[in-house]
Amino acid sequence: MRSPFRMRDRFNINNYSNLGQRVITALLGATVIIAGAIYSPWIYFVTFGLILAFSQMEFYKLSGLDGMLPLKSFGTFLGLLIFSLTFFIEIGHMNDKYYFLIFPLVSLVFFIKLYRKSDKKPFTGVAYTFLGIFYVAVPFALLNVAAFAVDETFHYEIIIGSLLILWASDSGAYFAGTKFGKTKLFERVSPKKSWEGFLGGAGTAYVISYVLGKHFNTLPSWQWLSIATIIIIAGTYGDLIESLFKRSIEIKDSGKTLPGHGGFMDRFDGLLLSAPFIAAFLKIF
């Protein structure tokens, strides 16, 4: 009889190559996210709330490595509050007047810092607390706006479709860049990124958006292609911006939570910059 410990060691994800870990993590994560969003808007709410919380705590932890002192717990609480308010208002369970709760609650950051005697640079901590909210929490909250942008009902197709395009862009860029990458895209910030990778990612993103336009009737084909364009451009800049942030504090990955991918910010950095543009596009057009 085989020892259960040997079986466990065999299926230890750390035994796989970086690419193997990347694929396994991506498949498991994508399955949970897609299945949850399809099953219920409430499962979507819980899943993305958890991703938001982990991402924002990760951002504050990294800021601490650079000597900053943001309000980690309170900042994450405010991020989850903004995300939750947006969801409950968009789904119709709360009046939009409750958006005004955000402003006095966020202002409490100043009061809390006022009583932190150990902070030598309190306003730097205040600034990084606000940055964590604006950079991480607000884009996740705007995903709620995008999900309810069509006839004010929850459409999981918008969330799943946007993520599939983003993942296709990332995967296409990774494999094309690894195979053909020679011309540097933005060497000062990210030496490994190339124009060949960018074009490979753009090609796969447009292919997926074309398929989505044929199978998801929530949006017309031209809007799916437009969302692909937003994700290709904004997602690439989102990746570069996170690379700039990590380079400024001299680290390689934002965390080790997701094998093969690093941290949550490494996996969702493209979404952070794409989500505001997607929400604005769907609301305006």
Coordinates of C-alpha atoms in Angstrom, one line a residue:
M1 CA 0.0 0.0 0.0
R2 CA 1.4 3.4 -1.0
S3 CA 2.0 5.9 1.7
P4 CA -0.3 8.9 1.6
F5 CA 2.7 11.1 2.3
R6 CA 4.4 9.9 -0.9
M7 CA 1.2 10.5 -2.9
R8 CA 1.0 14.0 -1.4
D9 CA 4.6 14.6 -2.4
R10 CA 4.0 13.4 -5.9
F11 CA 1.2 16.0 -6.4
N12 CA 3.0 18.8 -4.6
I13 CA 2.8 21.7 -7.1
N14 CA 6.4 22.8 -6.1
N15 CA 7.7 19.6 -7.8
Y16 CA 6.6 21.1 -11.2
S17 CA 8.5 23.5 -13.4
N18 CA 7.6 27.2 -13.3
L19 CA 5.6 26.7 -16.5
G20 CA 3.8 23.7 -15.0
Q21 CA 3.0 25.6 -11.8
R22 CA 1.8 28.5 -13.9
V23 CA -0.6 26.3 -16.0
I24 CA -2.0 24.4 -13.0
T25 CA -2.6 27.6 -10.9
A26 CA -4.2 29.3 -13.9
L27 CA -6.5 26.4 -14.6
L28 CA -7.6 26.1 -11.0
G29 CA -8.0 29.8 -10.5
A30 CA -9.9 30.3 -13.8
T31 CA -12.2 27.4 -13.0
V32 CA -13.1 28.9 -9.6
I33 CA -13.7 32.4 -10.9
I34 CA -15.6 31.4 -14.0
A35 CA -17.8 28.8 -12.2
G36 CA -18.5 31.2 -9.4
A37 CA -19.5 34.1 -11.7
I38 CA -21.8 31.9 -13.8
Y39 CA -23.4 30.2 -10.8
S40 CA -24.5 33.4 -8.9
P41 CA -23.7 37.1 -8.7
W42 CA -23.3 36.5 -4.9
I43 CA -20.5 34.0 -5.5
Y44 CA -18.9 36.5 -7.9
F45 CA -19.2 39.1 -5.1
V46 CA -17.5 36.9 -2.5
T47 CA -14.8 35.6 -4.9
F48 CA -13.8 39.0 -6.2
G49 CA -14.1 40.5 -2.7
L50 CA -11.5 38.0 -1.5
I51 CA -9.2 38.7 -4.5
L52 CA -9.5 42.4 -3.7
A53 CA -8.6 41.9 0.0
F54 CA -5.6 39.8 -0.8
S55 CA -4.4 42.2 -3.5
Q56 CA -4.8 45.3 -1.4
M57 CA -3.1 43.7 1.6
E58 CA -0.3 42.6 -0.7
F59 CA 0.1 46.2 -1.9
Y60 CA 0.3 47.6 1.6
K61 CA 2.8 44.9 2.6
L62 CA 5.0 45.8 -0.3
S63 CA 4.7 49.5 0.6
G64 CA 5.9 48.6 4.1
L65 CA 9.1 47.0 2.6
D66 CA 9.9 50.4 1.2
G67 CA 9.6 52.0 4.6
M68 CA 6.0 53.3 4.2
L69 CA 3.4 52.9 6.9
P70 CA 0.0 52.8 5.4
L71 CA -3.1 51.7 7.4
K72 CA -3.2 48.2 6.2
S73 CA -6.3 46.9 7.9
F74 CA -8.3 50.0 7.7
G75 CA -7.3 50.7 4.1
T76 CA -8.3 47.2 3.1
F77 CA -11.6 47.6 5.1
L78 CA -12.3 50.8 3.1
G79 CA -11.5 49.0 -0.2
L80 CA -13.9 46.2 0.6
L81 CA -16.5 48.8 1.7
I82 CA -16.3 50.6 -1.6
F83 CA -16.5 47.3 -3.5
S84 CA -19.5 46.2 -1.4
L85 CA -21.4 49.5 -1.7
T86 CA -20.9 49.5 -5.5
F87 CA -22.2 45.9 -5.8
F88 CA -25.3 46.4 -3.5
I89 CA -26.1 49.7 -5.3
E90 CA -25.7 48.2 -8.8
I91 CA -27.8 45.1 -7.9
G92 CA -30.6 47.4 -6.6
H93 CA -30.4 46.5 -2.9
M94 CA -29.2 50.0 -1.8
N95 CA -29.9 53.5 -3.0
D96 CA -27.1 55.3 -4.7
K97 CA -27.2 58.0 -2.0
Y98 CA -25.1 55.7 0.1
Y99 CA -22.1 56.4 -2.1
F100 CA -21.7 59.5 0.1
L101 CA -20.7 57.3 3.0
I102 CA -17.4 56.8 1.3
F103 CA -16.2 60.3 1.8
P104 CA -16.5 60.7 5.6
L105 CA -15.2 57.1 6.1
V106 CA -12.2 57.6 3.9
S107 CA -11.5 60.9 5.8
L108 CA -11.1 58.9 9.0
V109 CA -7.6 58.0 7.7
F110 CA -6.4 61.5 8.7
F111 CA -7.9 61.2 12.2
I112 CA -6.2 57.8 12.8
K113 CA -2.9 59.0 11.6
L114 CA -3.1 62.1 13.8
Y115 CA -3.0 59.8 16.9
R116 CA -0.2 57.6 15.6
K117 CA 2.7 59.1 17.6
S118 CA 5.3 56.7 16.2
D119 CA 4.8 57.9 12.6
K120 CA 7.6 60.2 11.5
K121 CA 6.0 60.9 8.1
P122 CA 2.3 60.5 8.7
F123 CA 1.2 62.1 5.4
T124 CA 3.3 59.6 3.4
G125 CA 1.3 56.8 5.2
V126 CA -1.9 58.6 4.4
A127 CA -0.9 58.9 0.7
Y128 CA 0.0 55.2 0.4
T129 CA -3.3 54.3 2.2
F130 CA -5.2 56.3 -0.4
L131 CA -3.1 54.9 -3.2
G132 CA -4.0 51.4 -2.2
I133 CA -7.7 52.3 -2.3
F134 CA -7.5 54.1 -5.6
Y135 CA -5.0 51.7 -7.4
V136 CA -6.5 48.4 -6.2
A137 CA -10.0 48.8 -4.7
V138 CA -11.6 51.2 -7.1
P139 CA -10.8 49.1 -10.2
F140 CA -12.5 46.1 -8.6
A141 CA -15.5 48.3 -7.6
L142 CA -15.7 49.4 -11.2
L143 CA -15.9 45.8 -12.3
N144 CA -19.3 45.8 -10.6
V145 CA -20.3 48.9 -12.7
A146 CA -19.2 47.0 -15.9
A147 CA -21.1 43.9 -14.9
F148 CA -24.4 45.8 -14.5
A149 CA -23.8 48.3 -17.4
V150 CA -26.2 46.6 -19.8
D151 CA -29.9 47.0 -18.8
E152 CA -28.9 47.3 -15.1
T153 CA -28.8 43.5 -14.5
F154 CA -25.9 41.3 -13.7
H155 CA -24.2 39.9 -16.8
Y156 CA -21.5 37.4 -15.9
E157 CA -20.5 37.3 -19.6
I158 CA -18.9 40.8 -19.3
I159 CA -16.8 39.7 -16.4
I160 CA -15.8 36.4 -17.8
G161 CA -15.3 37.7 -21.3
S162 CA -13.0 40.5 -20.1
L163 CA -11.0 38.1 -18.0
L164 CA -10.7 35.6 -20.9
I165 CA -9.4 38.4 -23.1
L166 CA -7.0 39.5 -20.4
W167 CA -5.7 35.9 -19.9
A168 CA -5.4 35.4 -23.6
S169 CA -3.4 38.5 -24.0
D170 CA -1.1 37.6 -21.1
S171 CA -0.6 34.0 -22.3
G172 CA -0.1 35.0 -25.9
A173 CA 2.5 37.7 -24.9
Y174 CA 4.3 35.1 -22.6
F175 CA 4.7 32.4 -25.2
A176 CA 5.3 34.8 -28.2
G177 CA 7.8 36.7 -26.1
T178 CA 9.6 33.6 -25.0
K179 CA 9.8 32.2 -28.5
F180 CA 10.3 35.2 -30.7
G181 CA 11.1 38.2 -28.3
K182 CA 14.0 40.3 -29.5
T183 CA 12.8 43.9 -29.7
K184 CA 12.5 45.4 -26.2
L185 CA 9.2 47.0 -25.4
F186 CA 10.1 49.0 -22.3
E187 CA 13.5 47.8 -21.2
R188 CA 14.0 50.4 -18.4
V189 CA 11.0 49.0 -16.5
S190 CA 10.7 45.4 -17.7
P191 CA 13.7 44.0 -19.6
K192 CA 11.9 40.8 -20.5
K193 CA 8.9 42.3 -22.3
S194 CA 9.2 42.6 -26.1
W195 CA 7.2 44.0 -29.0
E196 CA 6.9 40.5 -30.4
G197 CA 5.3 39.4 -27.1
F198 CA 3.0 42.4 -27.2
L199 CA 1.9 41.6 -30.8
G200 CA 1.4 37.9 -29.9
G201 CA -0.8 38.9 -26.9
A202 CA -2.8 41.3 -29.1
G203 CA -3.4 38.6 -31.7
T204 CA -4.7 36.1 -29.2
A205 CA -6.8 38.7 -27.4
Y206 CA -8.5 39.7 -30.7
V207 CA -9.2 36.1 -31.5
I208 CA -10.9 35.5 -28.2
S209 CA -12.9 38.7 -28.5
Y210 CA -14.1 37.6 -31.9
V211 CA -15.2 34.3 -30.5
L212 CA -17.0 36.0 -27.6
G213 CA -18.8 38.3 -30.1
K214 CA -20.2 35.1 -31.8
H215 CA -21.3 33.3 -28.6
F216 CA -22.0 36.0 -26.0
N217 CA -25.0 38.2 -27.1
T218 CA -24.8 40.6 -24.2
L219 CA -22.5 42.9 -26.2
P220 CA -22.2 43.3 -30.0
S221 CA -19.0 42.2 -31.6
W222 CA -17.6 45.7 -32.0
Q223 CA -17.8 46.3 -28.3
W224 CA -16.0 43.0 -27.6
L225 CA -13.3 44.1 -30.0
S226 CA -13.2 47.5 -28.3
I227 CA -12.8 45.9 -24.9
A228 CA -10.0 43.8 -26.3
T229 CA -8.3 46.9 -27.5
I230 CA -8.6 48.5 -24.1
I231 CA -7.2 45.4 -22.4
I232 CA -4.3 45.1 -24.8
I233 CA -3.2 48.7 -24.2
A234 CA -4.3 49.4 -20.6
G235 CA -3.4 45.8 -19.5
T236 CA 0.1 46.2 -20.9
Y237 CA 0.6 49.5 -19.1
G238 CA -0.9 48.0 -15.9
D239 CA 1.8 45.3 -16.1
L240 CA 4.5 47.9 -16.7
I241 CA 3.3 50.1 -13.8
E242 CA 3.3 47.2 -11.4
S243 CA 6.8 46.3 -12.7
L244 CA 7.9 49.9 -12.0
F245 CA 6.5 49.6 -8.5
K246 CA 8.3 46.3 -7.8
R247 CA 11.5 47.7 -9.3
S248 CA 11.3 50.7 -7.1
I249 CA 11.4 48.5 -4.0
E250 CA 13.8 46.0 -5.6
I251 CA 11.7 42.8 -5.6
K252 CA 10.8 40.3 -8.3
D253 CA 7.3 39.2 -7.5
S254 CA 4.6 40.9 -5.4
G255 CA 4.2 37.7 -3.4
K256 CA 4.3 33.9 -3.4
T257 CA 0.6 33.1 -3.0
L258 CA 0.0 31.9 -6.5
P259 CA 2.6 29.3 -7.7
G260 CA 4.1 30.2 -11.0
H261 CA 2.6 33.6 -11.0
G262 CA 3.8 35.3 -7.9
G263 CA 1.2 37.3 -5.9
F264 CA -2.3 38.4 -6.6
M265 CA -1.1 41.8 -8.0
D266 CA 1.2 39.9 -10.4
R267 CA -1.9 38.0 -11.7
F268 CA -4.4 40.9 -11.8
D269 CA -2.2 43.9 -12.5
G270 CA -3.6 44.2 -16.1
L271 CA -7.1 44.2 -14.7
L272 CA -6.4 47.1 -12.3
L273 CA -5.7 49.5 -15.1
S274 CA -8.2 48.0 -17.6
A275 CA -11.3 47.9 -15.4
P276 CA -11.8 51.7 -15.2
F277 CA -11.6 52.1 -19.0
I278 CA -13.9 49.1 -19.6
A279 CA -16.5 50.5 -17.1
A280 CA -16.3 54.0 -18.7
F281 CA -16.6 52.6 -22.2
L282 CA -19.7 50.5 -21.4
K283 CA -21.4 53.3 -19.6
I284 CA -20.7 55.9 -22.3
F285 CA -21.2 53.8 -25.4

